[in-house]
Structure formats: C-alpha cells, structure tokens
Coordinates of C-alpha atoms and ligand atoms in Angstrom, one line a residue:
M250 CA 97.7 63.2 144.1
T251 CA 94.4 63.8 145.9
Q252 CA 93.3 66.8 147.8
P253 CA 90.4 67.3 150.1
A254 CA 88.0 69.8 148.4
G255 CA 85.5 71.3 150.8
P256 CA 83.2 74.2 150.1
G257 CA 85.1 77.1 148.5
K258 CA 88.1 74.9 147.7
A259 CA 88.6 74.2 144.0
A260 CA 90.1 71.1 142.6
V261 CA 90.6 69.9 139.0
I262 CA 89.4 66.6 137.6
A263 CA 90.0 65.0 134.2
R264 CA 87.5 63.3 131.9
A265 CA 88.3 60.1 133.8
G266 CA 87.4 61.8 137.0
L267 CA 84.1 62.8 135.6
Q268 CA 83.4 59.1 134.9
Q269 CA 84.4 58.3 138.5
L270 CA 81.8 60.9 139.6
L271 CA 79.1 59.3 137.5
D272 CA 80.0 55.9 138.9
A273 CA 80.1 57.2 142.5
L274 CA 76.6 58.8 142.1
G275 CA 75.2 55.6 140.7
A276 CA 76.8 53.5 143.5
A277 CA 75.3 55.9 146.0
G278 CA 71.8 55.0 144.7
Y279 CA 71.2 58.1 142.6
E280 CA 69.3 57.9 139.3
V281 CA 71.9 59.9 137.2
L282 CA 70.4 62.2 134.6
G283 CA 72.4 64.4 132.3
P284 CA 72.4 66.0 128.8
A285 CA 72.2 63.7 125.8
V286 CA 71.5 64.1 122.1
R287 CA 68.1 62.7 121.2
D288 CA 66.2 63.3 117.9
G289 CA 68.2 66.4 117.0
A290 CA 68.0 68.1 120.4
I291 CA 69.9 68.0 123.7
V292 CA 67.6 66.7 126.4
Y293 CA 68.0 65.3 129.9
D294 CA 68.1 61.5 130.1
R295 CA 69.6 58.7 132.1
I296 CA 73.4 58.6 131.7
A297 CA 76.0 56.2 133.0
K298 CA 79.0 56.9 130.8
V299 CA 80.8 60.2 130.0
D300 CA 80.6 58.9 126.4
E301 CA 76.8 59.5 126.4
L302 CA 77.3 63.3 127.0
P303 CA 77.0 65.5 123.9
A304 CA 80.7 65.6 123.1
G305 CA 81.6 68.0 120.3
W306 CA 78.0 69.3 119.9
T307 CA 76.7 72.8 120.3
D308 CA 73.3 74.4 119.8
R309 CA 72.4 77.4 117.7
Q310 CA 69.4 79.3 119.0
D311 CA 67.3 82.2 117.9
A312 CA 63.6 83.2 118.0
G313 CA 61.7 80.1 116.7
R314 CA 65.0 78.4 115.8
Y315 CA 67.1 75.5 117.3
R316 CA 69.8 73.6 115.5
L317 CA 72.6 71.3 116.7
E318 CA 75.9 71.8 115.1
R319 CA 79.3 70.1 115.4
R320 CA 82.0 72.0 117.4
G321 CA 85.6 72.1 116.5
D322 CA 86.5 70.4 119.8
Q323 CA 85.3 67.7 122.1
A324 CA 83.7 69.8 124.8
L325 CA 81.2 67.8 126.8
F326 CA 79.1 70.9 127.9
G327 CA 79.6 73.2 124.9
F328 CA 75.9 74.1 124.5
V329 CA 73.3 75.9 126.6
V330 CA 69.8 74.7 127.4
G331 CA 67.5 72.6 125.3
P332 CA 63.7 72.2 125.2
Q333 CA 63.5 70.3 128.6
S334 CA 64.3 71.6 132.0
W335 CA 64.8 69.7 135.3
K336 CA 61.2 70.6 136.0
R337 CA 60.0 67.5 134.2
F338 CA 61.6 65.4 137.0
L339 CA 60.9 67.4 140.1
H340 CA 57.4 68.4 138.9
P341 CA 56.5 65.7 136.4
P342 CA 54.1 66.3 133.5
V343 CA 51.7 63.7 134.8
E344 CA 51.3 62.6 138.4
T345 CA 48.7 60.4 140.1
L346 CA 47.2 62.2 143.1
W347 CA 45.1 59.2 144.3
S348 CA 43.3 56.2 143.0
T349 CA 40.3 54.2 144.1
R350 CA 39.1 50.6 143.6
Q351 CA 35.8 49.0 144.4
E352 CA 36.2 45.7 146.3
G353 CA 32.7 44.2 146.7
E354 CA 30.8 46.7 148.8
R355 CA 34.0 48.5 149.8
M356 CA 35.6 51.4 148.0
E357 CA 39.3 51.6 148.7
V358 CA 41.1 54.9 148.2
T359 CA 44.9 54.9 147.8
A360 CA 47.3 57.8 148.0
P361 CA 50.6 57.2 146.2
Q362 CA 53.6 56.7 148.4
P363 CA 56.0 59.6 148.6
D364 CA 58.4 59.4 145.7
A365 CA 61.6 57.9 147.0
T366 CA 63.6 58.5 143.7
R367 CA 67.0 60.0 144.3
Y368 CA 67.9 62.1 141.3
A369 CA 71.4 63.3 140.5
F370 CA 71.2 66.1 137.9
V371 CA 74.4 66.5 136.0
G372 CA 74.9 69.7 134.0
V373 CA 72.5 72.1 135.7
R374 CA 73.1 75.6 134.5
A375 CA 73.0 78.6 136.8
C376 CA 69.7 79.9 135.4
E377 CA 68.2 76.4 136.0
I378 CA 69.4 76.4 139.6
R379 CA 67.6 79.7 140.0
A380 CA 64.5 78.2 138.4
I381 CA 64.6 75.3 140.8
A382 CA 64.8 77.8 143.7
I383 CA 61.7 79.5 142.3
Q384 CA 59.8 76.3 142.1
D385 CA 60.9 75.4 145.6
Q386 CA 59.1 78.6 146.7
V387 CA 56.0 77.7 144.6
F388 CA 55.7 74.1 145.8
C389 CA 57.2 74.3 149.3
G390 CA 57.1 77.9 150.4
G391 CA 53.5 77.9 151.8
P392 CA 51.7 76.1 154.6
F393 CA 50.8 73.1 152.4
P394 CA 54.0 71.9 150.6
D395 CA 53.6 69.6 147.6
V396 CA 54.5 66.2 149.1
G397 CA 55.9 64.6 145.9
Y398 CA 57.9 67.7 144.9
A399 CA 59.3 68.1 148.4
A400 CA 60.5 64.5 148.5
R401 CA 62.1 64.5 145.1
R402 CA 63.8 67.9 145.8
H403 CA 65.0 66.8 149.2
N404 CA 66.7 63.8 147.7
A405 CA 68.2 65.5 144.7
F406 CA 72.0 65.9 144.1
I407 CA 72.9 68.8 141.9
V408 CA 76.0 69.0 139.7
A409 CA 76.1 72.4 138.2
V410 CA 78.0 73.4 135.1
N411 CA 79.0 77.0 134.7
C412 CA 78.5 78.3 131.2
G413 CA 81.5 79.0 129.1
E414 CA 79.4 80.2 126.2
A415 CA 76.0 81.8 125.9
G416 CA 73.2 81.0 123.5
G417 CA 71.5 83.2 121.1
T418 CA 68.4 83.6 123.2
C419 CA 70.1 83.7 126.7
F420 CA 69.6 86.7 129.0
C421 CA 70.5 85.4 132.4
V422 CA 72.8 88.3 133.1
S423 CA 69.8 90.7 132.8
M424 CA 67.9 88.5 135.3
G425 CA 70.8 88.1 137.7
S426 CA 70.6 84.4 137.5
G427 CA 73.8 83.4 135.6
P428 CA 76.1 82.4 133.9
Q429 CA 77.9 81.3 137.1
A430 CA 76.3 79.1 139.7
T431 CA 77.0 80.7 143.1
A432 CA 74.7 78.6 145.4
G433 CA 72.2 75.8 145.3
F434 CA 74.5 73.1 144.1
D435 CA 76.3 70.1 145.6
L436 CA 79.2 70.3 143.1
A437 CA 79.9 72.9 140.4
L438 CA 82.0 72.2 137.3
T439 CA 83.6 74.6 134.9
E440 CA 84.8 72.9 131.7
L441 CA 88.2 74.1 130.6
L442 CA 89.6 73.3 127.2
D443 CA 92.9 75.0 126.4
D444 CA 96.6 74.4 125.9
A445 CA 96.7 72.9 129.4
G446 CA 94.3 70.2 128.3
H447 CA 90.6 69.2 128.7
R448 CA 89.7 69.3 132.4
F449 CA 87.1 70.4 134.8
L450 CA 87.4 72.8 137.7
V451 CA 85.2 71.4 140.5
E452 CA 84.0 73.2 143.6
A453 CA 81.9 71.6 146.4
G454 CA 78.8 73.6 147.5
S455 CA 77.6 71.2 150.3
A456 CA 78.8 68.5 152.6
A457 CA 77.2 65.9 150.3
G458 CA 79.3 67.4 147.4
T459 CA 82.5 67.3 149.5
A460 CA 81.8 63.7 150.5
M461 CA 81.0 62.7 146.9
L462 CA 84.4 64.0 145.8
Q463 CA 86.3 61.7 148.1
G464 CA 87.8 58.8 146.1
I465 CA 87.7 60.8 142.8
D466 CA 91.1 61.4 141.3
R467 CA 91.8 65.1 141.4
R468 CA 94.5 67.7 142.0
A469 CA 94.4 71.1 143.6
A470 CA 93.4 74.0 141.3
T471 CA 96.3 76.3 140.2
D472 CA 96.0 80.0 139.8
A473 CA 96.0 79.3 136.0
D474 CA 93.0 77.0 136.4
L475 CA 91.1 79.5 138.4
A476 CA 91.9 82.3 135.9
A477 CA 90.8 80.1 133.0
A478 CA 87.5 79.4 134.8
R479 CA 86.9 83.0 135.5
A480 CA 87.6 83.9 131.8
A481 CA 85.2 81.2 130.6
V482 CA 82.3 82.6 132.7
A483 CA 83.2 86.2 131.7
R484 CA 83.1 85.1 128.0
A485 CA 79.6 83.7 128.5
A486 CA 78.5 86.8 130.3
G487 CA 79.7 88.9 127.4
Q488 CA 77.9 86.9 124.8
M489 CA 74.3 87.1 125.9
G490 CA 72.1 86.8 122.8
R491 CA 69.4 89.0 124.5
T492 CA 69.0 91.6 127.2
M493 CA 66.1 92.8 129.2
D494 CA 65.8 96.1 131.0
T495 CA 64.3 95.0 134.3
D496 CA 64.3 98.5 135.9
G497 CA 60.7 99.1 137.3
I498 CA 59.4 96.2 135.1
R499 CA 56.8 95.2 137.7
E500 CA 55.2 98.6 137.6
L501 CA 55.6 98.9 133.8
L502 CA 53.5 95.8 133.3
Q503 CA 50.9 96.9 135.9
R504 CA 50.6 100.3 134.2
N505 CA 50.0 99.0 130.8
A506 CA 47.2 96.4 131.0
E507 CA 45.3 98.1 128.2
H508 CA 48.3 98.8 126.0
P509 CA 47.7 98.4 122.2
R510 CA 50.9 96.2 122.0
W511 CA 48.8 93.3 123.3
D512 CA 46.7 93.4 120.1
Q513 CA 49.9 93.3 118.0
V514 CA 51.4 90.3 119.8
A515 CA 48.0 88.6 119.7
E516 CA 48.0 88.8 115.9
R517 CA 51.1 86.5 115.9
C518 CA 50.5 84.3 119.0
L519 CA 49.0 80.9 118.2
S520 CA 48.0 80.3 121.9
C521 CA 49.9 77.0 121.5
G522 CA 51.3 77.0 125.0
N523 CA 54.8 76.0 124.0
C524 CA 56.3 78.9 126.0
T525 CA 54.7 77.6 129.1
M526 CA 55.7 73.9 128.6
V527 CA 59.4 74.7 128.1
C528 CA 59.6 77.4 130.8
P529 CA 61.5 76.0 133.9
T530 CA 59.4 78.1 136.3
C531 CA 55.8 77.7 134.9
F532 CA 53.9 75.4 137.2
C533 CA 50.2 75.5 136.3
T534 CA 48.4 72.2 136.4
T535 CA 44.9 70.8 135.9
V536 CA 43.4 67.6 137.2
E537 CA 41.7 64.8 135.3
D538 CA 39.6 61.9 136.6
H539 CA 39.9 58.6 134.7
S540 CA 37.9 55.4 135.3
D541 CA 37.9 52.0 133.8
L542 CA 35.0 50.8 131.6
A543 CA 33.5 48.6 134.3
G544 CA 33.5 51.5 136.7
T545 CA 35.4 49.6 139.4
S546 CA 38.5 51.7 139.5
A547 CA 39.4 55.3 139.0
E548 CA 42.2 57.7 139.5
R549 CA 42.8 61.4 139.7
V550 CA 45.9 62.7 137.8
R551 CA 47.5 66.1 137.9
K552 CA 48.8 67.3 134.5
W553 CA 50.8 70.3 133.3
D554 CA 48.4 72.9 132.0
S555 CA 49.0 76.2 130.3
C556 CA 47.5 79.7 130.8
F557 CA 47.2 79.8 127.0
T558 CA 44.3 77.3 126.9
L559 CA 40.7 78.5 127.1
E560 CA 39.9 75.9 129.7
H561 CA 42.6 77.1 132.1
S562 CA 40.5 80.2 133.1
Y563 CA 37.1 78.4 132.9
L564 CA 34.8 79.4 135.7
H565 CA 31.2 78.1 135.9
G566 CA 30.0 78.9 132.4
G567 CA 32.8 80.5 130.6
S568 CA 36.5 81.3 130.3
V569 CA 37.7 84.5 132.0
R570 CA 40.5 85.0 129.4
Q571 CA 38.6 84.6 126.0
S572 CA 41.1 86.3 123.7
T573 CA 44.7 85.5 122.8
R574 CA 45.5 89.1 123.7
S575 CA 44.3 88.5 127.3
R576 CA 46.2 85.2 127.6
Y577 CA 49.5 86.5 126.4
R578 CA 49.2 89.6 128.6
Q579 CA 48.4 87.3 131.6
W580 CA 51.5 85.1 130.9
I581 CA 54.1 87.9 130.6
T582 CA 52.5 90.0 133.3
H583 CA 52.7 87.1 135.7
K584 CA 56.3 86.3 134.8
L585 CA 57.6 89.8 135.0
S586 CA 55.3 91.6 137.4
S587 CA 52.7 89.8 139.6
W588 CA 55.2 87.0 140.4
F589 CA 56.9 89.5 142.6
D590 CA 53.7 90.0 144.6
Q591 CA 53.0 86.3 144.7
F592 CA 56.5 84.8 145.4
G593 CA 58.8 87.8 146.0
S594 CA 60.9 87.4 142.8
S595 CA 60.7 87.5 139.1
G596 CA 59.2 84.5 137.4
C597 CA 61.7 84.7 134.6
V598 CA 65.4 83.5 134.9
G599 CA 66.4 84.5 131.4
C600 CA 66.9 81.0 130.0
G601 CA 65.5 82.0 126.6
R602 CA 63.6 78.8 126.0
C603 CA 60.2 80.5 125.4
I604 CA 61.9 82.6 122.6
T605 CA 63.6 79.6 121.0
W606 CA 60.6 77.3 121.1
C607 CA 57.9 79.8 120.1
P608 CA 56.8 78.6 116.6
V609 CA 56.3 82.2 115.5
G610 CA 59.4 83.6 117.3
I611 CA 57.6 85.8 119.8
D612 CA 60.4 87.2 122.1
I613 CA 59.7 88.1 125.7
T614 CA 62.6 90.5 125.7
E615 CA 61.3 92.2 122.6
E616 CA 57.8 92.5 124.0
A617 CA 59.0 94.0 127.3
A618 CA 61.2 96.4 125.4
A619 CA 58.4 97.5 123.0
L620 CA 56.1 98.1 125.9
R621 CA 58.7 100.2 127.6
T622 CA 59.5 102.2 124.5
A623 CA 55.9 102.8 123.5
A624 CA 54.9 103.7 127.1
A625 CA 57.7 106.3 127.2
A626 CA 56.8 107.9 123.8
P627 CA 56.0 111.6 124.4
N628 CA 52.7 111.6 122.5
R629 CA 51.3 108.7 124.5
G630 CA 49.6 108.6 127.9
Q631 CA 51.2 106.6 130.7
D632 CA 49.1 103.6 129.7
G633 CA 50.7 103.8 126.2
T634 CA 47.5 104.8 124.4
P635 CA 47.8 107.7 121.9
Ligands
SF4_195 S1 59.8 83.2 130.7 FE1 61.1 82.4 129.0 S2 63.2 83.1 129.4 FE2 62.0 83.4 131.3 S3 62.4 81.5 132.5 FE3 60.5 81.1 131.3 S4 61.2 80.2 129.4 FE4 63.0 81.1 130.4
SF4_196 S1 53.9 83.2 122.6 FE1 54.6 81.7 121.1 S2 54.9 79.8 122.2 FE2 53.7 81.1 123.5 S3 51.5 80.6 123.1 FE3 52.0 82.3 121.7 S4 52.7 81.3 119.8 FE4 52.8 79.7 121.4

C-alpha cells in the first residue's frame, strides 16, 4: 500500500524501500554519497547499494580516541559522525580558481565552469545540517557569494538521519543543533529496530523530498512508529557525552583574552590544525599559484587552511599570532564568541569532532568550562588573573 507523504506526513519504509530511494536518487542524476567503512573509520563516499552502508557497526569516541566496534544488531546508521563532514563536498579541500595558458603571444585566462555536480547526501545528522546552514551564511550570506559553493549547495539533496544514539564527544543538545533534524532537509529518516522489525520512519521536508518518495514502497506511519521515533531521539538526547554551558559565552570569551588558561592549553596543543580540518564549520583557506616548468601555463588554487599555522596570520614581515597560546585562543574565541558578531550565530554545532580527533585530547567543552570556573573564582579578577 502506498501513501502520499508530504511535508509533515510521516511514512514508513523498509530496507528495500531505502534501496529504492538510492536507486531513485541515482536515476534522477544525483551523485549519491553516504556513510561507508574505510580504513577503520566511517567516512562519506559514493554508495549505490544499501549493503555498502555500515551495517552492524558503531563508533566509540572520546577525547583523542575513535574506534569502530561491532553492534549486536544490523542497524545501518548506528553510529554518529566520523572524521569527515559534508564540507569536503560543498567546500572542497582544493579548488581551482582560475588557470592561464600562453598561446604564442597571447595569454588565455580561464575561469572554471560553475560546478554542475548534483550531490545527494544520505545520512546527514542534525548537527551537520546546522553546520551546512552556517556555511551557507559564510559563503552565500554576503554581497559576493562563492559561486562554486552556491552551485553545489543549490543542487544538493539532503537525506537526514535523526540520531538514535549519541557519541562520547557529542554535545549538540547544548548547542541547540540536534539530535533531531527539524528543518533544512529534503527527507528525514529515523531508523527503528525493535520487535516490530527493522524500518525507517521517513518525513519529507521539501517538495523535492515529497516527489522523490513517489514510487517508493511505503506505508503510513502508525502511532507506535511515531512513538518509537520520538523515543529514539529522546534516548540520543539523554546520552550526550559532553555538555557546554553557553550562557553568556560570547562575553565570557571576550572578557578573558589574557586568562592564564591559555598558557595551560598551549602546553598541550601541538598546533597541528586537526581540529580545524575536521570541523564542519571551519572555512579558512589560502591560495597557491602553480606553474609548469616551461612557464607556459599556471593556475591559482584555493586550499583549506588552518588558523593554527604561522602562515595563516602572516602580514608583510611576520605572523600576527606567533604563539600556540594566541592561536588556540583565536580558534575557540572565534568559534564561541566573535562568530556571533560576524555571522549572527555560534560557530560550533556540538558535533564533537575536534575533541575526538585532537591527538592530545584537548576538549573544547572542558576549555570553555575551565575558563568559566576560573573566571568565577572569588580570588580572581574578572579577567581570571589572581
Ligand atoms: S568546534 Fe568542534 S564540536 Fe564545534 S562544530 Fe567544530 S568540530 Fe564540532
Ligand atoms: S587543539 Fe588539538 S587538534 Fe587543535 S591544533 Fe591543538 S593539538 Fe591540534
């Protein structure tokens, strides 16, 4: 039996229906990307078959620690987020801005064609949808939108997956970004695995999502299905591995630019930049010019950069942020404070990646809490100094 499922109307599909969805996305011309196990981690890659999803795998995460483990069931989305985010597709690590070629006396300059790739992202978590919305603001919110990002984003089809479990470094509840996707998707799935069987509650969030569901075998959701989906999300919300007190956090960071905590974190921080590479909202780039040995062709490429490098703050003769102390302070202050001034929101969605993938286990929630605790101590001034 099939039922129309428009926005707000929930239906239920089986594993076979999920395969039909992948097939329909492929037939509609989308490059379908989803989670897959590669080299001991769950990353986002091209998928065509439900069998390629990480069935029966989960991830165990803590500060500086990530391990895949077997689950006791065959859940397809029984993990949280891995080292990659969807940023690598919408805002690729390397992108050619222009190229030039000498033809005799003529120099020809070519700008790349707008990227016509149509991505379908399958398995986008609520925190990642929020991160995409933040990058939308960064790349398209001003008077000069990023042409490549805008094209890829415009063409993207998003299949969200609501979290039924939280990871050890997750804190999306604190940041108001999860664990349930409430907007910004074309379709949203909640995986249900109980006595009633393995199935997915599916809700359409756009006309494109509603259209994509046509022709996919489904039934109307029952009250029991809806209750099971609510319980799954509530379970995840109650399992957050981390929390962050965000009350007045913008001002807290602003008041404590000279706090001694920055020296303590700098003793551990390697300035490796891992936290910025895995973060789904970090967007800094640099440009490099390359030429061939004959000097007849050249190109300018834009590459991901990190505020943890000395070169990132280089200005005519020296770097502004010479110390690790100043670079860590810059990163966390931008994320949790000056991002509000720049873009009107927090720059952190609570995905926990920077905690998991920091080789020395520096934890953004721990650093923010320590700053708050020390700044509130009675024998310290408002800037935290004794
Ligand atoms: S700062 Fe850390 S927790 Fe926040 S969005 Fe970036 S990687 Fe995720
Ligand atoms: S906080 Fe951790 S991940 Fe970030 S630069 Fe320092 S050592 Fe690297």
